[in-house]
């Protein structure tokens, strides 16, 4: 007889209880516990389950010598930006999770990459969310050449595993993991139990057959990958695709990568006929405007440096508590810099509203942006423009002193490439780091305190 039991599963961390709670006792999340019906030991379902397990692990592993292992070749996605974030391309047999908000462009990115890869590899695109017809319409829109991409529209896990064995592809794209269904589980597709089971079964097949799996995962409204914590340790790489849906550029980042660095950034632009990679992102984030309150910094994202404009607006406050808004910069960082400016320069910023934004929606969370933030604030406060073609790099300490930052020569090189003429940098940088910079390319102004930089950049003497 098929007996059903009711269990309650936290959709955030996967913890199971026998009873409903408003708050998960394991992860502390509110309203995340959902009832799932689990059928107990039906003979047929047990048999089916063993079949899937057997299928996914029907090949024995063998002991190998690490030294003798043949060198593998990474598979290029056809996008240099995507390859760099992956650490140089897709490693055969790896499991990669690509997360992002709905509608951000995950399917478009992966369909185009699959099309590119299919020119020289055996690629299968499994669509569980859209019908084959819908995918074909999108594919026609973004692909104008020939392609040998294979498409499967299927949601049933057992069928998918069967196809993987028969078709034997090199790379499989699954769009999305939340739409897959393992019939042995009674919980709905997208629940933690389904996501966990489906991913584990697929991973077994992928590792045994050396198939690289790219899995699409949706992000919950809180911004985490749905069913996420249960997947993150299982997969080899977790990438997130983010950006402002109303804007056209998209950023691809690696949060975890067993085969490459995690701080790499890929920049794309969504156009009418698919995603284009942006190889020169500085141009995207530089506004080329001249007004007070605009400062330019060079941010470092992994191996690449990007010049970005910061904009500040300072206005007298009409309320007792002034308003502080920061977009793309941590609000605490803004508070700290405002406090330093008030204390050491004597600006009455506590009676002013302050709005700070990074152009183009990029998030800049490194201390090297401090000098740029401070100069943008003072420039708006005093209504004096920062001289054109000037780049500001440096971390500000609580005492108003300027501290050296990492990758300084890389940042200055990017500024030179973009035609900047003056770089304001902290005094304490070792000359060794500036070895590669030629004085004829850019004028370096070394400053040791925030007061010095105000004088050098805006011609202001602090009182
Ligand atoms: P999609 O890849 O379906 O997003 P996801 O899979 O992350 O949910 O992207 C959908 C959005 O992208 C949609 O709003 C329209 C836009 N888009 C373009 O602007 N140009 C294109 O060529 C394509 C295919 C989509
Ligand atoms: Mg999609």
Short mmCIF file of C-alpha atoms and ligand atoms in Angstrom, two decimals:
data_model
loop_
_atom_site.label_atom_id
_atom_site.label_comp_id
_atom_site.label_asym_id
_atom_site.label_seq_id
_atom_site.Cartn_x
_atom_site.Cartn_y
_atom_site.Cartn_z
CA UNK A 1 0.00 0.00 0.00
CA UNK A 2 1.18 3.47 -0.78
CA UNK A 3 1.23 5.46 2.47
CA UNK A 4 1.82 9.19 2.37
CA UNK A 5 3.43 11.24 5.11
CA UNK A 6 3.48 14.93 5.47
CA UNK A 7 6.78 16.60 6.21
CA UNK A 8 7.68 20.26 6.42
CA UNK A 9 10.75 21.44 4.55
CA UNK A 10 12.47 24.81 4.81
CA UNK A 11 12.80 26.16 1.25
CA UNK A 12 15.79 28.20 2.27
CA UNK A 13 18.10 25.67 3.92
CA UNK A 14 16.42 22.34 3.28
CA UNK A 15 15.88 21.44 6.98
CA UNK A 16 13.02 19.00 7.59
CA UNK A 17 10.56 18.94 10.49
CA UNK A 18 7.43 16.98 11.34
CA UNK A 19 5.52 20.08 12.30
CA UNK A 20 4.83 23.47 10.79
CA UNK A 21 6.75 26.43 12.20
CA UNK A 22 6.54 30.05 11.16
CA UNK A 23 10.31 30.31 11.47
CA UNK A 24 12.90 27.72 10.53
CA UNK A 25 14.77 26.66 13.66
CA UNK A 26 17.80 25.77 11.55
CA UNK A 27 18.46 28.91 9.48
CA UNK A 28 16.15 31.39 11.21
CA UNK A 29 14.27 32.26 8.00
CA UNK A 30 10.62 33.32 8.40
CA UNK A 31 7.77 31.80 6.36
CA UNK A 32 10.07 29.48 4.47
CA UNK A 33 8.61 26.17 5.67
CA UNK A 34 6.41 24.39 3.15
CA UNK A 35 4.48 21.15 3.53
CA UNK A 36 5.58 18.33 1.25
CA UNK A 37 3.82 15.02 0.84
CA UNK A 38 6.22 12.13 0.67
CA UNK A 39 4.93 8.73 -0.38
CA UNK A 40 6.39 6.05 1.81
CA UNK A 41 7.91 2.90 0.41
CA UNK A 42 5.62 2.16 -2.48
CA UNK A 43 7.23 -0.83 -4.14
CA UNK A 44 6.95 0.60 -7.64
CA UNK A 45 8.39 3.97 -6.71
CA UNK A 46 11.23 2.32 -4.84
CA UNK A 47 11.99 0.28 -7.92
CA UNK A 48 11.88 3.36 -10.13
CA UNK A 49 14.13 5.26 -7.79
CA UNK A 50 16.72 2.53 -7.83
CA UNK A 51 16.48 2.54 -11.60
CA UNK A 52 17.33 6.24 -11.76
CA UNK A 53 20.11 5.80 -9.23
CA UNK A 54 21.46 2.84 -11.14
CA UNK A 55 21.29 4.70 -14.40
CA UNK A 56 23.09 7.66 -12.98
CA UNK A 57 25.84 5.56 -11.42
CA UNK A 58 26.08 2.53 -13.65
CA UNK A 59 29.74 3.02 -14.47
CA UNK A 60 32.54 2.11 -12.06
CA UNK A 61 35.20 4.62 -11.22
CA UNK A 62 38.82 3.65 -11.55
CA UNK A 63 41.96 4.73 -9.72
CA UNK A 64 44.15 7.02 -11.80
CA UNK A 65 47.56 8.56 -11.41
CA UNK A 66 47.48 12.33 -11.05
CA UNK A 67 50.70 12.75 -12.97
CA UNK A 68 49.66 10.61 -15.87
CA UNK A 69 46.28 12.27 -16.29
CA UNK A 70 45.91 13.51 -19.85
CA UNK A 71 45.69 17.23 -20.21
CA UNK A 72 42.15 18.39 -20.80
CA UNK A 73 41.05 21.15 -23.05
CA UNK A 74 38.62 23.76 -21.85
CA UNK A 75 35.67 24.37 -24.13
CA UNK A 76 35.26 27.98 -25.22
CA UNK A 77 31.77 29.46 -24.98
CA UNK A 78 32.46 31.77 -27.91
CA UNK A 79 32.21 34.77 -25.58
CA UNK A 80 35.61 35.94 -24.28
CA UNK A 81 33.87 37.59 -21.34
CA UNK A 82 32.10 34.36 -20.34
CA UNK A 83 35.32 32.34 -20.76
CA UNK A 84 37.28 34.69 -18.53
CA UNK A 85 34.71 34.48 -15.73
CA UNK A 86 34.88 30.69 -15.99
CA UNK A 87 38.67 30.82 -15.71
CA UNK A 88 39.38 30.19 -19.39
CA UNK A 89 36.39 28.20 -20.65
CA UNK A 90 34.26 25.26 -19.55
CA UNK A 91 36.12 22.38 -17.92
CA UNK A 92 34.81 19.05 -19.28
CA UNK A 93 32.74 17.23 -16.67
CA UNK A 94 32.16 20.30 -14.52
CA UNK A 95 28.85 21.42 -13.06
CA UNK A 96 28.16 25.13 -13.38
CA UNK A 97 25.20 26.93 -11.87
CA UNK A 98 24.14 30.17 -13.54
CA UNK A 99 21.79 32.23 -11.38
CA UNK A 100 19.99 35.51 -11.90
CA UNK A 101 16.70 37.36 -11.73
CA UNK A 102 13.96 36.22 -14.09
CA UNK A 103 14.17 38.06 -17.41
CA UNK A 104 17.77 39.19 -16.95
CA UNK A 105 18.99 37.18 -19.95
CA UNK A 106 20.22 33.81 -18.66
CA UNK A 107 18.48 31.84 -21.41
CA UNK A 108 19.71 34.26 -24.06
CA UNK A 109 23.31 34.01 -22.82
CA UNK A 110 23.30 30.24 -22.62
CA UNK A 111 21.47 29.67 -25.90
CA UNK A 112 23.97 31.83 -27.75
CA UNK A 113 26.93 30.19 -26.00
CA UNK A 114 25.49 26.76 -26.81
CA UNK A 115 25.11 27.79 -30.44
CA UNK A 116 28.74 28.95 -30.53
CA UNK A 117 30.00 25.77 -28.88
CA UNK A 118 27.94 23.57 -31.18
CA UNK A 119 30.13 24.59 -34.10
CA UNK A 120 32.85 22.27 -32.87
CA UNK A 121 31.32 20.25 -30.02
CA UNK A 122 28.36 18.03 -29.33
CA UNK A 123 25.97 20.23 -27.39
CA UNK A 124 22.48 19.55 -26.04
CA UNK A 125 20.20 22.35 -24.85
CA UNK A 126 17.45 21.04 -22.59
CA UNK A 127 14.60 23.44 -22.15
CA UNK A 128 12.24 22.68 -19.30
CA UNK A 129 10.59 26.08 -19.08
CA UNK A 130 9.93 27.04 -22.65
CA UNK A 131 8.60 24.90 -25.48
CA UNK A 132 10.91 23.87 -28.33
CA UNK A 133 9.00 26.28 -30.55
CA UNK A 134 9.63 29.23 -28.23
CA UNK A 135 13.32 28.41 -28.05
CA UNK A 136 13.51 28.17 -31.82
CA UNK A 137 12.00 31.67 -32.17
CA UNK A 138 14.60 33.07 -29.79
CA UNK A 139 17.37 31.10 -31.49
CA UNK A 140 16.42 32.52 -34.91
CA UNK A 141 16.54 36.00 -33.40
CA UNK A 142 20.03 35.66 -31.99
CA UNK A 143 21.66 33.34 -34.49
CA UNK A 144 22.20 34.13 -38.12
CA UNK A 145 24.69 31.49 -39.15
CA UNK A 146 24.70 27.72 -39.19
CA UNK A 147 24.64 25.66 -36.03
CA UNK A 148 24.48 22.04 -35.05
CA UNK A 149 22.89 22.69 -31.68
CA UNK A 150 20.52 19.97 -30.45
CA UNK A 151 17.42 20.82 -28.49
CA UNK A 152 15.31 18.76 -26.11
CA UNK A 153 12.13 20.00 -24.47
CA UNK A 154 11.68 17.83 -21.39
CA UNK A 155 10.99 18.21 -17.68
CA UNK A 156 11.15 14.61 -16.52
CA UNK A 157 14.49 13.75 -14.90
CA UNK A 158 14.40 10.09 -15.87
CA UNK A 159 13.88 10.90 -19.54
CA UNK A 160 16.67 13.46 -19.43
CA UNK A 161 19.17 11.01 -17.93
CA UNK A 162 18.17 8.43 -20.57
CA UNK A 163 18.81 10.99 -23.32
CA UNK A 164 22.16 11.97 -21.82
CA UNK A 165 23.35 8.36 -22.03
CA UNK A 166 22.09 7.92 -25.56
CA UNK A 167 23.12 11.24 -27.05
CA UNK A 168 26.41 11.46 -25.15
CA UNK A 169 26.99 15.22 -25.48
CA UNK A 170 30.07 17.14 -24.32
CA UNK A 171 28.12 20.04 -22.85
CA UNK A 172 24.51 20.10 -21.67
CA UNK A 173 22.55 23.22 -20.78
CA UNK A 174 19.57 22.79 -18.47
CA UNK A 175 17.14 25.69 -18.41
CA UNK A 176 16.12 25.62 -15.58
CA UNK A 177 16.73 23.31 -12.61
CA UNK A 178 13.57 24.61 -10.91
CA UNK A 179 11.42 23.25 -13.73
CA UNK A 180 12.78 19.68 -13.58
CA UNK A 181 10.69 16.97 -12.01
CA UNK A 182 11.77 13.75 -10.38
CA UNK A 183 8.60 11.65 -10.37
CA UNK A 184 9.61 9.76 -7.25
CA UNK A 185 9.19 12.86 -5.15
CA UNK A 186 5.70 14.17 -4.58
CA UNK A 187 6.87 17.70 -3.88
CA UNK A 188 6.35 20.29 -6.59
CA UNK A 189 9.08 21.13 -9.13
CA UNK A 190 11.23 23.96 -7.79
CA UNK A 191 10.99 22.82 -4.15
CA UNK A 192 14.23 22.24 -2.27
CA UNK A 193 13.78 18.47 -2.34
CA UNK A 194 13.30 18.39 -6.13
CA UNK A 195 16.15 20.78 -6.87
CA UNK A 196 18.51 18.81 -4.64
CA UNK A 197 17.56 15.38 -5.99
CA UNK A 198 17.59 16.42 -9.65
CA UNK A 199 20.96 18.16 -9.35
CA UNK A 200 22.54 15.23 -7.50
CA UNK A 201 21.35 12.71 -10.12
CA UNK A 202 22.51 14.92 -13.00
CA UNK A 203 25.86 15.47 -11.33
CA UNK A 204 26.48 11.73 -11.10
CA UNK A 205 25.87 11.28 -14.81
CA UNK A 206 27.96 14.34 -15.67
CA UNK A 207 30.99 13.20 -13.66
CA UNK A 208 30.84 9.63 -14.93
CA UNK A 209 30.41 10.56 -18.55
CA UNK A 210 32.60 13.66 -18.44
CA UNK A 211 29.73 15.86 -19.57
CA UNK A 212 29.88 19.54 -18.60
CA UNK A 213 26.55 20.71 -17.20
CA UNK A 214 25.42 24.32 -17.21
CA UNK A 215 22.39 24.64 -14.97
CA UNK A 216 20.17 27.71 -14.84
CA UNK A 217 18.81 28.59 -11.39
CA UNK A 218 16.39 31.38 -10.55
CA UNK A 219 16.94 33.89 -7.85
CA UNK A 220 14.34 34.37 -5.11
CA UNK A 221 12.92 37.78 -4.39
CA UNK A 222 15.45 38.18 -1.58
CA UNK A 223 18.22 37.84 -4.15
CA UNK A 224 19.49 34.36 -3.20
CA UNK A 225 19.61 31.45 -5.63
CA UNK A 226 16.43 29.46 -5.04
CA UNK A 227 17.10 26.19 -3.27
CA UNK A 228 20.56 27.66 -3.22
CA UNK A 229 22.49 26.54 -0.22
CA UNK A 230 21.68 22.95 -1.10
CA UNK A 231 23.23 23.42 -4.53
CA UNK A 232 26.21 25.65 -3.92
CA UNK A 233 28.39 22.99 -2.33
CA UNK A 234 27.44 20.46 -4.98
CA UNK A 235 28.45 22.43 -8.05
CA UNK A 236 31.93 23.39 -9.26
CA UNK A 237 31.11 26.98 -10.12
CA UNK A 238 28.35 29.41 -9.24
CA UNK A 239 27.93 32.34 -11.60
CA UNK A 240 25.46 35.17 -11.22
CA UNK A 241 24.09 37.22 -14.04
CA UNK A 242 22.96 40.61 -12.84
CA UNK A 243 22.17 44.09 -14.00
CA UNK A 244 19.50 46.68 -14.14
CA UNK A 245 16.65 45.22 -16.17
CA UNK A 246 15.77 48.65 -17.54
CA UNK A 247 19.37 49.36 -18.51
CA UNK A 248 21.02 47.38 -21.28
CA UNK A 249 24.24 46.16 -19.70
CA UNK A 250 24.57 42.93 -17.76
CA UNK A 251 27.35 41.72 -15.46
CA UNK A 252 28.45 38.13 -15.09
CA UNK A 253 30.37 37.24 -11.92
CA UNK A 254 31.71 34.06 -10.37
CA UNK A 255 30.80 33.62 -6.70
CA UNK A 256 32.47 30.23 -6.50
CA UNK A 257 34.81 28.66 -9.02
CA UNK A 258 36.84 25.51 -8.51
CA UNK A 259 38.69 26.12 -11.78
CA UNK A 260 39.43 29.84 -11.72
CA UNK A 261 39.43 33.09 -9.76
CA UNK A 262 36.17 34.29 -8.25
CA UNK A 263 36.62 38.01 -8.65
CA UNK A 264 36.41 38.10 -12.45
CA UNK A 265 33.75 40.20 -14.11
CA UNK A 266 32.20 39.78 -17.55
CA UNK A 267 30.31 42.67 -19.10
CA UNK A 268 27.58 42.23 -21.72
CA UNK A 269 25.08 44.45 -23.44
CA UNK A 270 21.54 43.27 -24.26
CA UNK A 271 20.57 44.24 -27.76
CA UNK A 272 17.68 43.49 -30.07
CA UNK A 273 19.44 40.46 -31.46
CA UNK A 274 20.95 38.97 -28.33
CA UNK A 275 23.78 39.67 -25.93
CA UNK A 276 26.92 41.39 -27.12
CA UNK A 277 30.07 41.28 -25.05
CA UNK A 278 31.57 44.59 -23.99
CA UNK A 279 35.34 44.35 -24.14
CA UNK A 280 35.97 47.92 -23.17
CA UNK A 281 33.62 48.48 -20.22
CA UNK A 282 35.27 51.73 -19.10
CA UNK A 283 33.50 53.47 -21.95
CA UNK A 284 30.19 52.20 -20.60
CA UNK A 285 30.76 53.66 -17.15
CA UNK A 286 32.33 57.00 -18.09
CA UNK A 287 29.81 59.75 -18.64
CA UNK A 288 32.25 62.30 -20.13
CA UNK A 289 30.19 65.05 -18.53
CA UNK A 290 31.75 67.97 -16.80
CA UNK A 291 29.87 69.24 -13.79
CA UNK A 292 30.58 69.68 -10.13
CA UNK A 293 30.17 66.50 -8.09
CA UNK A 294 31.62 64.14 -10.71
CA UNK A 295 34.86 62.27 -9.98
CA UNK A 296 36.50 59.45 -11.90
CA UNK A 297 38.09 56.43 -10.25
CA UNK A 298 39.53 53.16 -11.55
CA UNK A 299 37.94 50.13 -9.93
CA UNK A 300 39.52 46.68 -10.11
CA UNK A 301 37.40 43.63 -10.78
CA UNK A 302 39.64 40.59 -10.83
CA UNK A 303 42.17 40.88 -13.59
CA UNK A 304 40.52 43.86 -15.21
CA UNK A 305 40.35 47.51 -14.25
CA UNK A 306 37.41 49.70 -15.14
CA UNK A 307 37.28 53.50 -15.05
CA UNK A 308 34.00 54.62 -13.49
CA UNK A 309 32.38 57.97 -12.83
CA UNK A 310 31.07 58.73 -9.35
CA UNK A 311 28.42 61.38 -8.89
CA UNK A 312 27.63 63.20 -5.68
CA UNK A 313 24.94 65.74 -4.89
CA UNK A 314 25.04 67.74 -1.66
CA UNK A 315 22.09 69.91 -0.72
CA UNK A 316 21.13 71.71 2.50
CA UNK A 317 18.77 69.47 4.45
CA UNK A 318 15.26 70.59 5.35
CA UNK A 319 14.91 67.89 8.00
CA UNK A 320 16.54 67.40 11.37
CA UNK A 321 18.18 64.19 10.13
CA UNK A 322 19.88 64.63 6.77
CA UNK A 323 19.24 62.08 4.03
CA UNK A 324 22.08 59.88 2.81
CA UNK A 325 21.58 57.69 -0.24
CA UNK A 326 24.29 55.62 -1.87
CA UNK A 327 23.81 53.58 -5.04
CA UNK A 328 26.61 51.19 -5.92
CA UNK A 329 28.63 52.15 -2.83
CA UNK A 330 28.09 50.86 0.70
CA UNK A 331 26.18 53.41 2.79
CA UNK A 332 28.47 52.86 5.79
CA UNK A 333 31.46 53.77 3.65
CA UNK A 334 29.71 57.00 2.66
CA UNK A 335 28.95 57.81 6.31
CA UNK A 336 32.58 57.25 7.22
CA UNK A 337 33.91 59.52 4.48
CA UNK A 338 31.38 62.23 5.38
CA UNK A 339 32.52 62.02 9.00
CA UNK A 340 36.19 62.31 8.00
CA UNK A 341 35.45 65.34 5.81
CA UNK A 342 33.47 67.02 8.59
CA UNK A 343 36.09 66.36 11.25
CA UNK A 344 39.28 67.07 9.32
CA UNK A 345 38.19 69.60 6.70
CA UNK A 346 35.47 71.28 8.73
CA UNK A 347 32.65 70.99 6.19
CA UNK A 348 29.17 71.16 7.75
CA UNK A 349 28.01 68.03 6.04
CA UNK A 350 25.82 66.92 8.95
CA UNK A 351 23.35 69.61 7.91
CA UNK A 352 23.29 68.52 4.27
CA UNK A 353 21.59 65.73 2.35
CA UNK A 354 24.02 63.58 0.42
CA UNK A 355 23.26 61.47 -2.64
CA UNK A 356 26.01 59.35 -4.15
CA UNK A 357 25.77 57.14 -7.24
CA UNK A 358 28.10 55.09 -9.40
CA UNK A 359 27.43 55.72 -13.10
CA UNK A 360 26.05 52.79 -15.06
CA UNK A 361 24.86 50.90 -12.00
CA UNK A 362 28.20 49.21 -11.22
CA UNK A 363 28.82 48.28 -7.57
CA UNK A 364 32.14 49.59 -6.28
CA UNK A 365 32.94 48.12 -2.92
CA UNK A 366 36.68 48.59 -2.65
CA UNK A 367 38.43 51.16 -0.45
CA UNK A 368 40.37 52.49 -3.46
CA UNK A 369 37.23 54.46 -4.35
CA UNK A 370 37.41 56.53 -1.13
CA UNK A 371 39.37 59.43 -2.58
CA UNK A 372 37.00 59.68 -5.55
CA UNK A 373 33.97 59.64 -3.25
CA UNK A 374 35.44 62.35 -1.00
CA UNK A 375 36.40 64.58 -3.94
CA UNK A 376 32.98 64.19 -5.58
CA UNK A 377 31.34 65.22 -2.30
CA UNK A 378 33.55 68.27 -1.78
CA UNK A 379 33.24 69.21 -5.45
CA UNK A 380 29.44 69.25 -5.17
CA UNK A 381 29.48 70.96 -1.77
CA UNK A 382 31.75 73.80 -2.96
CA UNK A 383 30.33 73.73 -6.50
CA UNK A 384 33.80 73.46 -8.04
CA UNK A 385 34.44 71.08 -10.93
CA UNK A 386 37.20 68.52 -10.68
CA UNK A 387 39.67 69.20 -13.54
CA UNK A 388 39.03 67.07 -16.59
CA UNK A 389 41.14 64.00 -17.40
CA UNK A 390 41.92 63.47 -13.70
CA UNK A 391 41.74 60.11 -12.03
CA UNK A 392 41.56 59.69 -8.24
CA UNK A 393 42.84 56.58 -6.49
CA UNK A 394 43.30 56.05 -2.76
CA UNK A 395 41.88 54.77 0.50
CA UNK A 396 41.09 57.29 3.22
CA UNK A 397 41.89 56.42 6.84
CA UNK A 398 39.83 57.70 9.76
CA UNK A 399 42.52 60.30 10.51
CA UNK A 400 42.24 61.75 7.02
CA UNK A 401 45.47 60.13 5.81
CA UNK A 402 45.67 58.50 2.37
CA UNK A 403 46.59 54.85 2.24
CA UNK A 404 48.06 52.92 -0.68
CA UNK A 405 45.79 50.51 -2.52
CA UNK A 406 46.40 47.24 -4.35
CA UNK A 407 46.94 46.89 -8.11
CA UNK A 408 47.90 50.56 -8.43
CA UNK A 409 49.98 50.21 -11.59
CA UNK A 410 47.19 48.26 -13.29
CA UNK A 411 44.78 51.09 -12.49
CA UNK A 412 47.11 53.79 -13.76
CA UNK A 413 47.75 51.83 -16.97
CA UNK A 414 44.00 51.75 -17.63
CA UNK A 415 43.82 55.51 -17.03
CA UNK A 416 46.68 56.06 -19.50
CA UNK A 417 44.95 53.85 -22.05
CA UNK A 418 41.80 55.95 -21.76
CA UNK A 419 43.71 59.19 -22.22
CA UNK A 420 43.71 60.52 -18.64
CA UNK A 421 46.44 63.06 -17.98
CA UNK A 422 46.61 63.35 -14.18
CA UNK A 423 46.47 60.62 -11.55
CA UNK A 424 46.15 61.56 -7.89
CA UNK A 425 47.59 58.69 -5.86
CA UNK A 426 48.61 58.07 -2.22
CA UNK A 427 52.11 59.11 -1.25
CA UNK A 428 52.91 55.77 0.36
CA UNK A 429 52.98 53.72 -2.84
CA UNK A 430 56.30 51.95 -3.26
CA UNK A 431 58.33 53.14 -6.22
CA UNK A 432 58.64 49.52 -7.24
CA UNK A 433 54.94 49.47 -8.06
CA UNK A 434 55.21 52.56 -10.21
CA UNK A 435 58.21 51.20 -12.14
CA UNK A 436 56.19 50.46 -15.25
CA UNK A 437 54.60 53.93 -15.41
CA UNK A 438 56.35 56.44 -17.65
CA UNK A 439 56.14 60.07 -16.55
CA UNK A 440 55.49 61.27 -20.08
CA UNK A 441 52.28 59.22 -20.21
CA UNK A 442 50.59 60.61 -17.13
CA UNK A 443 51.33 63.18 -14.42
CA UNK A 444 51.36 61.51 -11.00
CA UNK A 445 50.38 63.71 -8.05
CA UNK A 446 51.25 62.03 -4.77
CA UNK A 447 49.26 63.14 -1.75
CA UNK A 448 49.49 62.01 1.84
CA UNK A 449 46.31 63.44 3.38
CA UNK A 450 42.82 64.40 2.35
CA UNK A 451 43.74 68.07 2.95
CA UNK A 452 46.62 67.77 0.45
CA UNK A 453 44.37 66.25 -2.18
CA UNK A 454 41.75 68.99 -1.76
CA UNK A 455 44.46 71.54 -2.43
CA UNK A 456 45.94 69.66 -5.38
CA UNK A 457 42.65 68.75 -7.06
CA UNK A 458 40.26 71.59 -6.25
CA UNK A 459 42.71 74.29 -5.15
CA UNK A 460 41.05 74.46 -1.73
CA UNK A 461 42.85 75.22 1.49
CA UNK A 462 41.20 73.66 4.53
CA UNK A 463 40.74 75.81 7.61
P1 LIG B 1 15.79 35.74 -21.01
O1 LIG B 1 17.06 35.20 -21.58
O2 LIG B 1 14.54 35.06 -21.38
O3 LIG B 1 15.88 35.87 -19.45
P2 LIG B 1 15.94 34.73 -18.33
O4 LIG B 1 16.19 33.43 -19.00
O5 LIG B 1 17.03 35.18 -17.42
O6 LIG B 1 14.63 34.77 -17.65
O7 LIG B 1 15.77 37.27 -21.45
C1 LIG B 1 14.61 37.91 -21.56
C2 LIG B 1 14.78 39.39 -21.76
O8 LIG B 1 15.80 39.73 -22.66
C3 LIG B 1 13.50 39.89 -22.31
O9 LIG B 1 13.01 40.87 -21.44
C4 LIG B 1 13.83 40.44 -23.65
C5 LIG B 1 15.30 40.59 -23.68
N1 LIG B 1 15.89 40.23 -24.96
C6 LIG B 1 16.44 41.22 -25.76
O10 LIG B 1 16.41 42.41 -25.42
N2 LIG B 1 17.04 40.88 -26.94
C7 LIG B 1 17.11 39.60 -27.37
O11 LIG B 1 17.67 39.32 -28.44
C8 LIG B 1 16.54 38.58 -26.54
C9 LIG B 1 16.58 37.14 -26.96
C10 LIG B 1 15.97 38.94 -25.34
MG1 LIG B 2 14.91 31.79 -19.12
#
